[in-house]
């Protein structure tokens, strides 16, 4: 399983990277960690003429927290997120999710930018960014723009990234004290893509839920923010009744399809079960 | 069309300069170009772990890393870690406790175990199992591998 | 039988400083841990080329035309060949065993000829300077196919109007066998309860971590072919390749170096491997083929695709009255050569419920051609199915009459004093220990304690299950297994020993090493028989130029057969050494012994001569020996079992699982196995063979399945979608031993390599059903995926 031949360039900075991509158009592909891309190249599922390695673009690195905003450079590796005290403190949802992403050797190379750009519907980080109501910063020939996560993930492996564009950073507000988070996924084996997963954030106002962001993954063509289920919780306290109502309403929010390992009915069933587990855990009960 | 690229890397402490095809994977480079055949190819899509090597001190999949991406880096393979003695206690425990059968997964397993113990010197059995969950072994039942890693962790803590 | 001329009371079981039963580490494992293995892909030969194969994307299609011109002109390409090119120098082969009466299969060529008959069948091959260049060239080969209807459902394939894969046959049936003993109908009619179920076993495959690997090196200068091959049977491959390419066998050398796992996958004859040999013969250069992971999924053999409808009757006391079942298995479009794709179902028919005392037994087995990957022997061949069928029905029957499953076994297992005896299907048993095994297992697992824990947790809505599988296992087969059916597969093995000039021992043995420890076991046996330390013994395997003629490693035969040859050769060399020592010391050989690398006085252990002295004198100072005496320090002995067609072993598994009734996820918590494989040479090695086998069995029970579309496309042929067991989900596995020795050999060892795989799926299925029973669910389909468990519970 050797890839088709390709050329290779390693730009020194962002401008050069974008220029190379503009020059080659669809024949050029960015490579960062390569943990998804190289596998597809080895299987000859894609055959670019040139790989543009953005691994040396310094400005794409780094985790910064300032003024209550977290900014994660696109080249930040999963391993960096796992080891980051800042993420632990300001984005506990990501800290919890990141240990479920593949395996250590993959996490040592894979990047958040790569995960967001690839947008596998069963991936953890896109769901987390959506649950965090984050924004994706994109650079292109025309300059930079930001897209809300809800508008970024459009369909199956389909994002708002245009031709010649690259993700430069992901931003979201750091969790204030009133946010509670919970994360769980059900997979056949540790590290596998999930059969169903839930990244949940609730903003509490005393005992009541002021805002609920329940993002399900692996149950559709992209991460799904379940507005109906969230609506069942808003204004209410977390009780077995409200949790059950949220779980039941998922029939309206989610439209899963069959995949190799789980039917649509199975995915919906698991999504409801995850709702119970994660919300019960957030409420302080046994998971 | 695929012009060769000159790379320079420290491989097992030795400076190496070669011209490589961009499409050549790191593990193929190590095996074919440098004849370091201790790292193995099992799936070429990053799942089985047989190709696991160290890049700048961290474990990576040799099949998902391009040789060109190793330019300017330090690469360590099982051969280097054996010669330096860094994994000698792990190798000894694997041998004593029969944590090896055919040996094809073993280099990747050893390098992964070494990283686990670097990050967590006192892992419980569940943590060990989860850390090596990306290394496929078809021969053993994984149990003696877990036993060997657990034993070395304890021996290192006691010494 | 044994060569005990000089000292009649010495047997392998009474040697001082014996290695029999000792858990010593394997001498050849250290270099593997250092990354200094010698796997076939590690071998480089001068001017070696690399081959790649273009494989049919269709399950069934006419090959209308092939245009190789662009590929031939591609960079680095030396040759492109198709079926016709290879057929010119390679004889076709037929995967039929004559003793499986009525079996039929057409001749098969290495590459497809007029039609492609499974997705993945090799159609064309490229030899190029690098593998990458060969793959580039594959994309330039133009093949026009005309698709044909694909036969993919084994039951539909037998219907009258089903499309036929073979025009020359009247149906898609490859073979049928019927068994009918006693009077099943009457026995079932008179039963107090009849358990009935349909069992479905998912097709799965071996996924050896080292893929199939071969380097063929034809030296036209001497007309000799050397093949580096990751194979289990070097002599078998020598015979097959010689025949296929019309070479004399002594001009074909097979070298099996380190083998990265085999499990039966590497005991078969593959068209792509033969095509690689053909390329070398045509190009007169070494040609390497390493199957990559994606092609392995459709090119390696698959196994265990069965649908079985079965019934088991019991009387009011819980005694089994009868068993009755119909088994269909869907194989590939050919029966595999040389072992045939009928042996798996044949084992099911021969072995099911053979651990029970049953008089009424009826079964039908049908083997059906399909347009899917070829199917053949894979670790524990047929046993996982036989155990799951027999033990699945047994626990359903026990539950049906409200009897504890262990009590049910106590009532029905063949008594330990009943031997020798035969099963109702004619399988002869020399000596087994089902009841002692059961009691040992029950104690080991604290059965009462686990039951109590299960009951307590159930009150809190946690559903755990306990399941068992008794089992019998075929090991160390005699020539009745393959030789009698015409296959060039040897049932005997040989061991050559030689004392060298420094008193060390060279040992060549005809079985092969795949990680199970064959080299170590043989070394332990030789060291014990001679009286030397293990580090003085060098064992070589795998090279047909350098080892005695033998059968290789499969069907758990290495220890039982080659081990016995090593025992006898050890005794023989010991006699020779003592004869030389006797001359040197002017003593009677039978007053001497060898202990701890020294010739000693047998009576009191006083050291007389170092073995190095024997070597020195025999090889360099023969002038000091009597003029009429020629020192011989080399002995070869062979062994083949004859008294019984198989050395049956027995064992019992217990599985303790937790079923999450809300997600369907089954978590194996703990697994126990008690195994009686006769004399145990190295408990540590046997234990890990059992554990590895259990994990493979868990794979088939919970995870592994080749998912085919109706059109015969394998949809999950990669490591992300085909789920093999990984460390995080596996339980700890406790192994215990009993020893009922094989009588025919002095060593008394039977085989142990496959028992873990044979019994684990049955035990896990029974445990899952034990957990589901109070919830009203039942599942008899493998793998027991979360979705299938939820459906069994009526939750989906």
PDB file of N, CA and C in Angstrom, chain B residues 23 31-32 35 37-38 40-45 47-48 78-79 82 91 94-98 100-105 110 125 129 132-136 138-144, chain C residues 25-26 29 32-35 39 41-42 44 132 136 205-207 209-210 259-261 263 293 378 514-515 684-685 688-689 691-692 695-696 704 719 724-727 730 732-733:
ATOM      1  N   UNK B  23       7.251  10.226  -1.117  1.00  0.00           N
ATOM      2  CA  UNK B  23       6.188   9.306  -0.735  1.00  0.00           C
ATOM      3  C   UNK B  23       6.667   8.169   0.155  1.00  0.00           C
ATOM      4  N   UNK B  31      13.751   0.715   7.194  1.00  0.00           N
ATOM      5  CA  UNK B  31      13.952  -0.676   6.840  1.00  0.00           C
ATOM      6  C   UNK B  31      14.762  -0.841   5.553  1.00  0.00           C
ATOM      7  N   UNK B  32      14.383  -0.069   4.528  1.00  0.00           N
ATOM      8  CA  UNK B  32      14.985  -0.280   3.205  1.00  0.00           C
ATOM      9  C   UNK B  32      16.299   0.480   3.062  1.00  0.00           C
ATOM     10  N   UNK B  35      18.420  -0.185   6.563  1.00  0.00           N
ATOM     11  CA  UNK B  35      18.469  -1.612   6.906  1.00  0.00           C
ATOM     12  C   UNK B  35      18.266  -1.865   8.399  1.00  0.00           C
ATOM     13  N   UNK B  37      15.849  -3.261  10.315  1.00  0.00           N
ATOM     14  CA  UNK B  37      14.631  -4.023  10.062  1.00  0.00           C
ATOM     15  C   UNK B  37      13.892  -4.398  11.340  1.00  0.00           C
ATOM     16  N   UNK B  38      14.290  -3.853  12.469  1.00  0.00           N
ATOM     17  CA  UNK B  38      13.601  -4.170  13.723  1.00  0.00           C
ATOM     18  C   UNK B  38      12.198  -3.601  13.812  1.00  0.00           C
ATOM     19  N   UNK B  40       8.608  -2.985  12.201  1.00  0.00           N
ATOM     20  CA  UNK B  40       7.914  -3.835  11.244  1.00  0.00           C
ATOM     21  C   UNK B  40       6.713  -3.148  10.622  1.00  0.00           C
ATOM     22  N   UNK B  41       6.298  -3.658   9.477  1.00  0.00           N
ATOM     23  CA  UNK B  41       5.151  -3.115   8.758  1.00  0.00           C
ATOM     24  C   UNK B  41       4.013  -4.111   8.878  1.00  0.00           C
ATOM     25  N   UNK B  42       2.899  -3.668   9.460  1.00  0.00           N
ATOM     26  CA  UNK B  42       1.789  -4.590   9.664  1.00  0.00           C
ATOM     27  C   UNK B  42       0.503  -4.192   8.980  1.00  0.00           C
ATOM     28  N   UNK B  43       0.305  -2.884   8.740  1.00  0.00           N
ATOM     29  CA  UNK B  43      -0.992  -2.505   8.164  1.00  0.00           C
ATOM     30  C   UNK B  43      -0.919  -1.293   7.247  1.00  0.00           C
ATOM     31  N   UNK B  44       0.079  -0.443   7.443  1.00  0.00           N
ATOM     32  CA  UNK B  44       0.230   0.779   6.644  1.00  0.00           C
ATOM     33  C   UNK B  44      -0.972   1.717   6.723  1.00  0.00           C
ATOM     34  N   UNK B  45      -1.782   1.589   7.764  1.00  0.00           N
ATOM     35  CA  UNK B  45      -2.749   2.658   8.020  1.00  0.00           C
ATOM     36  C   UNK B  45      -2.860   3.021   9.485  1.00  0.00           C
ATOM     37  N   UNK B  47      -2.958   1.465  12.410  1.00  0.00           N
ATOM     38  CA  UNK B  47      -3.810   0.842  13.421  1.00  0.00           C
ATOM     39  C   UNK B  47      -3.090  -0.227  14.241  1.00  0.00           C
ATOM     40  N   UNK B  48      -2.176  -0.975  13.629  1.00  0.00           N
ATOM     41  CA  UNK B  48      -1.660  -2.154  14.314  1.00  0.00           C
ATOM     42  C   UNK B  48      -0.488  -1.869  15.259  1.00  0.00           C
ATOM     43  N   UNK B  78      14.037   0.303  17.847  1.00  0.00           N
ATOM     44  CA  UNK B  78      14.306  -0.722  18.862  1.00  0.00           C
ATOM     45  C   UNK B  78      15.793  -1.087  18.899  1.00  0.00           C
ATOM     46  N   UNK B  79      16.441  -1.021  17.750  1.00  0.00           N
ATOM     47  CA  UNK B  79      17.868  -1.347  17.739  1.00  0.00           C
ATOM     48  C   UNK B  79      18.660  -0.360  18.601  1.00  0.00           C
ATOM     49  N   UNK B  82      17.936  -0.747  22.220  1.00  0.00           N
ATOM     50  CA  UNK B  82      18.569  -1.949  22.762  1.00  0.00           C
ATOM     51  C   UNK B  82      20.040  -1.697  23.038  1.00  0.00           C
ATOM     52  N   UNK B  91      12.957  -5.481  28.235  1.00  0.00           N
ATOM     53  CA  UNK B  91      13.256  -6.675  27.443  1.00  0.00           C
ATOM     54  C   UNK B  91      13.453  -7.886  28.347  1.00  0.00           C
ATOM     55  N   UNK B  94      10.043  -8.995  29.625  1.00  0.00           N
ATOM     56  CA  UNK B  94       9.287  -9.661  28.556  1.00  0.00           C
ATOM     57  C   UNK B  94       9.784 -11.089  28.381  1.00  0.00           C
ATOM     58  N   UNK B  95      11.096 -11.269  28.470  1.00  0.00           N
ATOM     59  CA  UNK B  95      11.678 -12.601  28.280  1.00  0.00           C
ATOM     60  C   UNK B  95      11.319 -13.514  29.447  1.00  0.00           C
ATOM     61  N   UNK B  96      11.501 -13.019  30.662  1.00  0.00           N
ATOM     62  CA  UNK B  96      11.248 -13.835  31.859  1.00  0.00           C
ATOM     63  C   UNK B  96       9.786 -14.234  31.957  1.00  0.00           C
ATOM     64  N   UNK B  97       8.901 -13.282  31.652  1.00  0.00           N
ATOM     65  CA  UNK B  97       7.470 -13.511  31.847  1.00  0.00           C
ATOM     66  C   UNK B  97       6.774 -14.004  30.579  1.00  0.00           C
ATOM     67  N   UNK B  98       7.565 -14.281  29.526  1.00  0.00           N
ATOM     68  CA  UNK B  98       6.992 -14.829  28.290  1.00  0.00           C
ATOM     69  C   UNK B  98       5.976 -13.867  27.672  1.00  0.00           C
ATOM     70  N   UNK B 100       6.193 -12.489  24.891  1.00  0.00           N
ATOM     71  CA  UNK B 100       6.535 -12.447  23.470  1.00  0.00           C
ATOM     72  C   UNK B 100       6.320 -13.828  22.900  1.00  0.00           C
ATOM     73  N   UNK B 101       5.803 -13.899  21.682  1.00  0.00           N
ATOM     74  CA  UNK B 101       5.775 -15.172  20.986  1.00  0.00           C
ATOM     75  C   UNK B 101       6.479 -15.022  19.651  1.00  0.00           C
ATOM     76  N   UNK B 102       5.778 -14.552  18.640  1.00  0.00           N
ATOM     77  CA  UNK B 102       6.444 -14.494  17.336  1.00  0.00           C
ATOM     78  C   UNK B 102       7.419 -13.324  17.242  1.00  0.00           C
ATOM     79  N   UNK B 103       7.217 -12.304  18.056  1.00  0.00           N
ATOM     80  CA  UNK B 103       8.139 -11.176  18.085  1.00  0.00           C
ATOM     81  C   UNK B 103       7.842 -10.058  17.108  1.00  0.00           C
ATOM     82  N   UNK B 104       6.799 -10.206  16.283  1.00  0.00           N
ATOM     83  CA  UNK B 104       6.574  -9.182  15.256  1.00  0.00           C
ATOM     84  C   UNK B 104       6.053  -7.887  15.876  1.00  0.00           C
ATOM     85  N   UNK B 105       5.257  -7.998  16.940  1.00  0.00           N
ATOM     86  CA  UNK B 105       4.688  -6.803  17.588  1.00  0.00           C
ATOM     87  C   UNK B 105       5.646  -6.236  18.624  1.00  0.00           C
ATOM     88  N   UNK B 110       7.419  -2.659  22.933  1.00  0.00           N
ATOM     89  CA  UNK B 110       8.446  -2.213  23.885  1.00  0.00           C
ATOM     90  C   UNK B 110       8.576  -0.695  23.886  1.00  0.00           C
ATOM     91  N   UNK B 125      -3.202  -1.807  36.067  1.00  0.00           N
ATOM     92  CA  UNK B 125      -3.331  -2.719  34.933  1.00  0.00           C
ATOM     93  C   UNK B 125      -4.270  -2.160  33.864  1.00  0.00           C
ATOM     94  N   UNK B 129      -3.260  -1.498  30.027  1.00  0.00           N
ATOM     95  CA  UNK B 129      -4.023  -2.051  28.908  1.00  0.00           C
ATOM     96  C   UNK B 129      -4.476  -0.954  27.957  1.00  0.00           C
ATOM     97  N   UNK B 132      -1.475   0.417  25.785  1.00  0.00           N
ATOM     98  CA  UNK B 132      -1.017  -0.471  24.709  1.00  0.00           C
ATOM     99  C   UNK B 132      -2.170  -0.920  23.818  1.00  0.00           C
ATOM    100  N   UNK B 133      -3.342  -0.296  23.997  1.00  0.00           N
ATOM    101  CA  UNK B 133      -4.521  -0.713  23.218  1.00  0.00           C
ATOM    102  C   UNK B 133      -4.364  -0.416  21.741  1.00  0.00           C
ATOM    103  N   UNK B 134      -3.342   0.329  21.357  1.00  0.00           N
ATOM    104  CA  UNK B 134      -3.085   0.585  19.949  1.00  0.00           C
ATOM    105  C   UNK B 134      -1.981  -0.293  19.389  1.00  0.00           C
ATOM    106  N   UNK B 135      -1.625  -1.344  20.099  1.00  0.00           N
ATOM    107  CA  UNK B 135      -0.592  -2.283  19.620  1.00  0.00           C
ATOM    108  C   UNK B 135      -1.195  -3.684  19.524  1.00  0.00           C
ATOM    109  N   UNK B 136      -1.365  -4.140  18.326  1.00  0.00           N
ATOM    110  CA  UNK B 136      -2.011  -5.429  18.071  1.00  0.00           C
ATOM    111  C   UNK B 136      -1.025  -6.561  18.307  1.00  0.00           C
ATOM    112  N   UNK B 138      -1.337 -10.778  18.074  1.00  0.00           N
ATOM    113  CA  UNK B 138      -2.244 -11.877  17.753  1.00  0.00           C
ATOM    114  C   UNK B 138      -1.828 -13.156  18.476  1.00  0.00           C
ATOM    115  N   UNK B 139      -0.611 -13.194  18.969  1.00  0.00           N
ATOM    116  CA  UNK B 139      -0.095 -14.437  19.535  1.00  0.00           C
ATOM    117  C   UNK B 139      -0.383 -14.585  21.027  1.00  0.00           C
ATOM    118  N   UNK B 140       0.008 -13.591  21.808  1.00  0.00           N
ATOM    119  CA  UNK B 140      -0.188 -13.713  23.251  1.00  0.00           C
ATOM    120  C   UNK B 140      -1.607 -13.284  23.594  1.00  0.00           C
ATOM    121  N   UNK B 141      -1.977 -13.418  24.840  1.00  0.00           N
ATOM    122  CA  UNK B 141      -3.286 -12.939  25.268  1.00  0.00           C
ATOM    123  C   UNK B 141      -3.192 -11.560  25.879  1.00  0.00           C
ATOM    124  N   UNK B 142      -2.109 -10.865  25.630  1.00  0.00           N
ATOM    125  CA  UNK B 142      -1.802  -9.535  26.187  1.00  0.00           C
ATOM    126  C   UNK B 142      -1.475  -9.585  27.685  1.00  0.00           C
ATOM    127  N   UNK B 143      -1.935 -10.611  28.381  1.00  0.00           N
ATOM    128  CA  UNK B 143      -1.815 -10.609  29.837  1.00  0.00           C
ATOM    129  C   UNK B 143      -0.367 -10.570  30.306  1.00  0.00           C
ATOM    130  N   UNK B 144       0.492 -11.405  29.708  1.00  0.00           N
ATOM    131  CA  UNK B 144       1.884 -11.403  30.161  1.00  0.00           C
ATOM    132  C   UNK B 144       2.599 -10.109  29.774  1.00  0.00           C
TER     133      UNK B 144
ATOM    134  N   UNK C  25      12.741 -19.437  30.186  1.00  0.00           N
ATOM    135  CA  UNK C  25      12.513 -18.531  29.057  1.00  0.00           C
ATOM    136  C   UNK C  25      13.044 -19.127  27.749  1.00  0.00           C
ATOM    137  N   UNK C  26      12.503 -18.629  26.658  1.00  0.00           N
ATOM    138  CA  UNK C  26      12.895 -19.131  25.342  1.00  0.00           C
ATOM    139  C   UNK C  26      14.226 -18.526  24.911  1.00  0.00           C
ATOM    140  N   UNK C  29      14.062 -15.944  21.972  1.00  0.00           N
ATOM    141  CA  UNK C  29      13.194 -14.775  22.072  1.00  0.00           C
ATOM    142  C   UNK C  29      13.985 -13.493  22.287  1.00  0.00           C
ATOM    143  N   UNK C  32      14.643 -11.443  19.206  1.00  0.00           N
ATOM    144  CA  UNK C  32      13.411 -10.839  18.690  1.00  0.00           C
ATOM    145  C   UNK C  32      13.075  -9.581  19.480  1.00  0.00           C
ATOM    146  N   UNK C  33      13.354  -9.603  20.779  1.00  0.00           N
ATOM    147  CA  UNK C  33      13.098  -8.423  21.601  1.00  0.00           C
ATOM    148  C   UNK C  33      14.068  -7.291  21.277  1.00  0.00           C
ATOM    149  N   UNK C  34      15.183  -7.619  20.674  1.00  0.00           N
ATOM    150  CA  UNK C  34      16.147  -6.606  20.270  1.00  0.00           C
ATOM    151  C   UNK C  34      15.912  -6.114  18.851  1.00  0.00           C
ATOM    152  N   UNK C  35      14.843  -6.580  18.239  1.00  0.00           N
ATOM    153  CA  UNK C  35      14.593  -6.186  16.862  1.00  0.00           C
ATOM    154  C   UNK C  35      15.559  -6.852  15.897  1.00  0.00           C
ATOM    155  N   UNK C  39      12.657 -11.980   9.709  1.00  0.00           N
ATOM    156  CA  UNK C  39      11.412 -12.257   9.030  1.00  0.00           C
ATOM    157  C   UNK C  39      11.651 -12.168   7.524  1.00  0.00           C
ATOM    158  N   UNK C  41      10.471 -10.484   5.085  1.00  0.00           N
ATOM    159  CA  UNK C  41      10.639  -9.150   4.500  1.00  0.00           C
ATOM    160  C   UNK C  41      11.957  -8.508   4.909  1.00  0.00           C
ATOM    161  N   UNK C  42      12.651  -9.064   5.901  1.00  0.00           N
ATOM    162  CA  UNK C  42      13.940  -8.517   6.306  1.00  0.00           C
ATOM    163  C   UNK C  42      15.051  -9.004   5.384  1.00  0.00           C
ATOM    164  N   UNK C  44      17.111  -9.523   2.073  1.00  0.00           N
ATOM    165  CA  UNK C  44      17.405  -8.814   0.829  1.00  0.00           C
ATOM    166  C   UNK C  44      18.295  -9.686  -0.012  1.00  0.00           C
ATOM    167  N   UNK C 132       6.587   0.132  -4.696  1.00  0.00           N
ATOM    168  CA  UNK C 132       5.820   1.320  -5.082  1.00  0.00           C
ATOM    169  C   UNK C 132       5.689   1.401  -6.601  1.00  0.00           C
ATOM    170  N   UNK C 136       2.352   1.342  -8.868  1.00  0.00           N
ATOM    171  CA  UNK C 136       2.075   2.364  -9.891  1.00  0.00           C
ATOM    172  C   UNK C 136       1.677   1.684 -11.198  1.00  0.00           C
ATOM    173  N   UNK C 205     -11.207 -14.122   9.646  1.00  0.00           N
ATOM    174  CA  UNK C 205      -9.913 -14.411   9.051  1.00  0.00           C
ATOM    175  C   UNK C 205      -8.803 -14.202  10.074  1.00  0.00           C
ATOM    176  N   UNK C 206      -7.603 -14.654   9.713  1.00  0.00           N
ATOM    177  CA  UNK C 206      -6.559 -14.782  10.724  1.00  0.00           C
ATOM    178  C   UNK C 206      -5.861 -13.508  11.140  1.00  0.00           C
ATOM    179  N   UNK C 207      -5.664 -12.591  10.182  1.00  0.00           N
ATOM    180  CA  UNK C 207      -4.977 -11.326  10.463  1.00  0.00           C
ATOM    181  C   UNK C 207      -3.670 -11.566  11.227  1.00  0.00           C
ATOM    182  N   UNK C 209      -0.078 -10.735  12.171  1.00  0.00           N
ATOM    183  CA  UNK C 209       0.511  -9.389  12.150  1.00  0.00           C
ATOM    184  C   UNK C 209       1.567  -9.290  11.046  1.00  0.00           C
ATOM    185  N   UNK C 210       2.402 -10.333  10.914  1.00  0.00           N
ATOM    186  CA  UNK C 210       3.267 -10.363   9.742  1.00  0.00           C
ATOM    187  C   UNK C 210       2.428 -10.916   8.595  1.00  0.00           C
ATOM    188  N   UNK C 259       8.759 -16.357  11.646  1.00  0.00           N
ATOM    189  CA  UNK C 259       7.394 -16.248  11.126  1.00  0.00           C
ATOM    190  C   UNK C 259       6.581 -15.439  12.131  1.00  0.00           C
ATOM    191  N   UNK C 260       6.012 -14.360  11.643  1.00  0.00           N
ATOM    192  CA  UNK C 260       5.289 -13.451  12.543  1.00  0.00           C
ATOM    193  C   UNK C 260       3.843 -13.847  12.744  1.00  0.00           C
ATOM    194  N   UNK C 261       3.626 -15.022  13.290  1.00  0.00           N
ATOM    195  CA  UNK C 261       2.261 -15.504  13.484  1.00  0.00           C
ATOM    196  C   UNK C 261       1.777 -16.238  12.239  1.00  0.00           C
ATOM    197  N   UNK C 263      -1.077 -19.415  12.562  1.00  0.00           N
ATOM    198  CA  UNK C 263      -2.434 -19.807  12.948  1.00  0.00           C
ATOM    199  C   UNK C 263      -3.177 -20.536  11.843  1.00  0.00           C
ATOM    200  N   UNK C 293      -1.775  -5.203   3.933  1.00  0.00           N
ATOM    201  CA  UNK C 293      -2.886  -5.492   4.827  1.00  0.00           C
ATOM    202  C   UNK C 293      -4.217  -5.490   4.081  1.00  0.00           C
ATOM    203  N   UNK C 378      -8.131 -22.696   9.794  1.00  0.00           N
ATOM    204  CA  UNK C 378      -7.651 -21.584  10.617  1.00  0.00           C
ATOM    205  C   UNK C 378      -7.732 -22.065  12.049  1.00  0.00           C
ATOM    206  N   UNK C 514       6.729 -20.526  15.068  1.00  0.00           N
ATOM    207  CA  UNK C 514       5.988 -19.310  14.721  1.00  0.00           C
ATOM    208  C   UNK C 514       5.785 -18.437  15.948  1.00  0.00           C
ATOM    209  N   UNK C 515       6.522 -18.732  16.991  1.00  0.00           N
ATOM    210  CA  UNK C 515       6.371 -17.954  18.218  1.00  0.00           C
ATOM    211  C   UNK C 515       5.850 -18.784  19.364  1.00  0.00           C
ATOM    212  N   UNK C 684       4.811 -22.297  31.176  1.00  0.00           N
ATOM    213  CA  UNK C 684       4.682 -20.891  30.802  1.00  0.00           C
ATOM    214  C   UNK C 684       4.339 -20.753  29.313  1.00  0.00           C
ATOM    215  N   UNK C 685       4.957 -21.569  28.491  1.00  0.00           N
ATOM    216  CA  UNK C 685       4.683 -21.492  27.051  1.00  0.00           C
ATOM    217  C   UNK C 685       3.288 -22.013  26.732  1.00  0.00           C
ATOM    218  N   UNK C 688       0.631 -19.416  27.652  1.00  0.00           N
ATOM    219  CA  UNK C 688       0.444 -18.280  26.740  1.00  0.00           C
ATOM    220  C   UNK C 688      -0.170 -18.721  25.431  1.00  0.00           C
ATOM    221  N   UNK C 689       0.076 -19.951  25.002  1.00  0.00           N
ATOM    222  CA  UNK C 689      -0.618 -20.480  23.837  1.00  0.00           C
ATOM    223  C   UNK C 689      -2.116 -20.528  24.110  1.00  0.00           C
ATOM    224  N   UNK C 691      -3.766 -18.727  26.337  1.00  0.00           N
ATOM    225  CA  UNK C 691      -4.277 -17.345  26.441  1.00  0.00           C
ATOM    226  C   UNK C 691      -4.456 -16.712  25.077  1.00  0.00           C
ATOM    227  N   UNK C 692      -3.424 -16.832  24.250  1.00  0.00           N
ATOM    228  CA  UNK C 692      -3.520 -16.268  22.902  1.00  0.00           C
ATOM    229  C   UNK C 692      -4.676 -16.889  22.141  1.00  0.00           C
ATOM    230  N   UNK C 695      -7.986 -15.418  23.399  1.00  0.00           N
ATOM    231  CA  UNK C 695      -8.222 -14.066  22.857  1.00  0.00           C
ATOM    232  C   UNK C 695      -8.672 -14.146  21.403  1.00  0.00           C
ATOM    233  N   UNK C 696      -8.074 -15.064  20.646  1.00  0.00           N
ATOM    234  CA  UNK C 696      -8.554 -15.249  19.273  1.00  0.00           C
ATOM    235  C   UNK C 696      -9.992 -15.722  19.271  1.00  0.00           C
ATOM    236  N   UNK C 704     -15.021 -10.229  15.493  1.00  0.00           N
ATOM    237  CA  UNK C 704     -14.504 -10.391  14.140  1.00  0.00           C
ATOM    238  C   UNK C 704     -15.536 -10.932  13.170  1.00  0.00           C
ATOM    239  N   UNK C 719      -8.039  -2.557   8.999  1.00  0.00           N
ATOM    240  CA  UNK C 719      -7.879  -2.772  10.440  1.00  0.00           C
ATOM    241  C   UNK C 719      -8.774  -1.861  11.276  1.00  0.00           C
ATOM    242  N   UNK C 724     -10.171  -6.620  15.492  1.00  0.00           N
ATOM    243  CA  UNK C 724      -9.424  -7.682  16.179  1.00  0.00           C
ATOM    244  C   UNK C 724      -9.334  -7.312  17.661  1.00  0.00           C
ATOM    245  N   UNK C 725      -9.201  -8.312  18.515  1.00  0.00           N
ATOM    246  CA  UNK C 725      -9.137  -8.022  19.952  1.00  0.00           C
ATOM    247  C   UNK C 725      -7.868  -7.247  20.316  1.00  0.00           C
ATOM    248  N   UNK C 726      -8.028  -6.186  21.067  1.00  0.00           N
ATOM    249  CA  UNK C 726      -6.883  -5.406  21.542  1.00  0.00           C
ATOM    250  C   UNK C 726      -6.866  -5.461  23.071  1.00  0.00           C
ATOM    251  N   UNK C 727      -5.800  -4.977  23.665  1.00  0.00           N
ATOM    252  CA  UNK C 727      -5.540  -5.235  25.086  1.00  0.00           C
ATOM    253  C   UNK C 727      -6.598  -4.699  26.034  1.00  0.00           C
ATOM    254  N   UNK C 730      -9.643  -7.133  26.844  1.00  0.00           N
ATOM    255  CA  UNK C 730      -9.421  -8.533  27.141  1.00  0.00           C
ATOM    256  C   UNK C 730      -9.333  -8.790  28.648  1.00  0.00           C
ATOM    257  N   UNK C 732      -8.155 -10.996  32.125  1.00  0.00           N
ATOM    258  CA  UNK C 732      -7.065 -11.870  32.557  1.00  0.00           C
ATOM    259  C   UNK C 732      -7.572 -13.309  32.415  1.00  0.00           C
ATOM    260  N   UNK C 733      -6.674 -14.196  32.079  1.00  0.00           N
ATOM    261  CA  UNK C 733      -7.045 -15.581  31.788  1.00  0.00           C
ATOM    262  C   UNK C 733      -6.190 -16.495  32.637  1.00  0.00           C
TER     263      UNK C 733
END
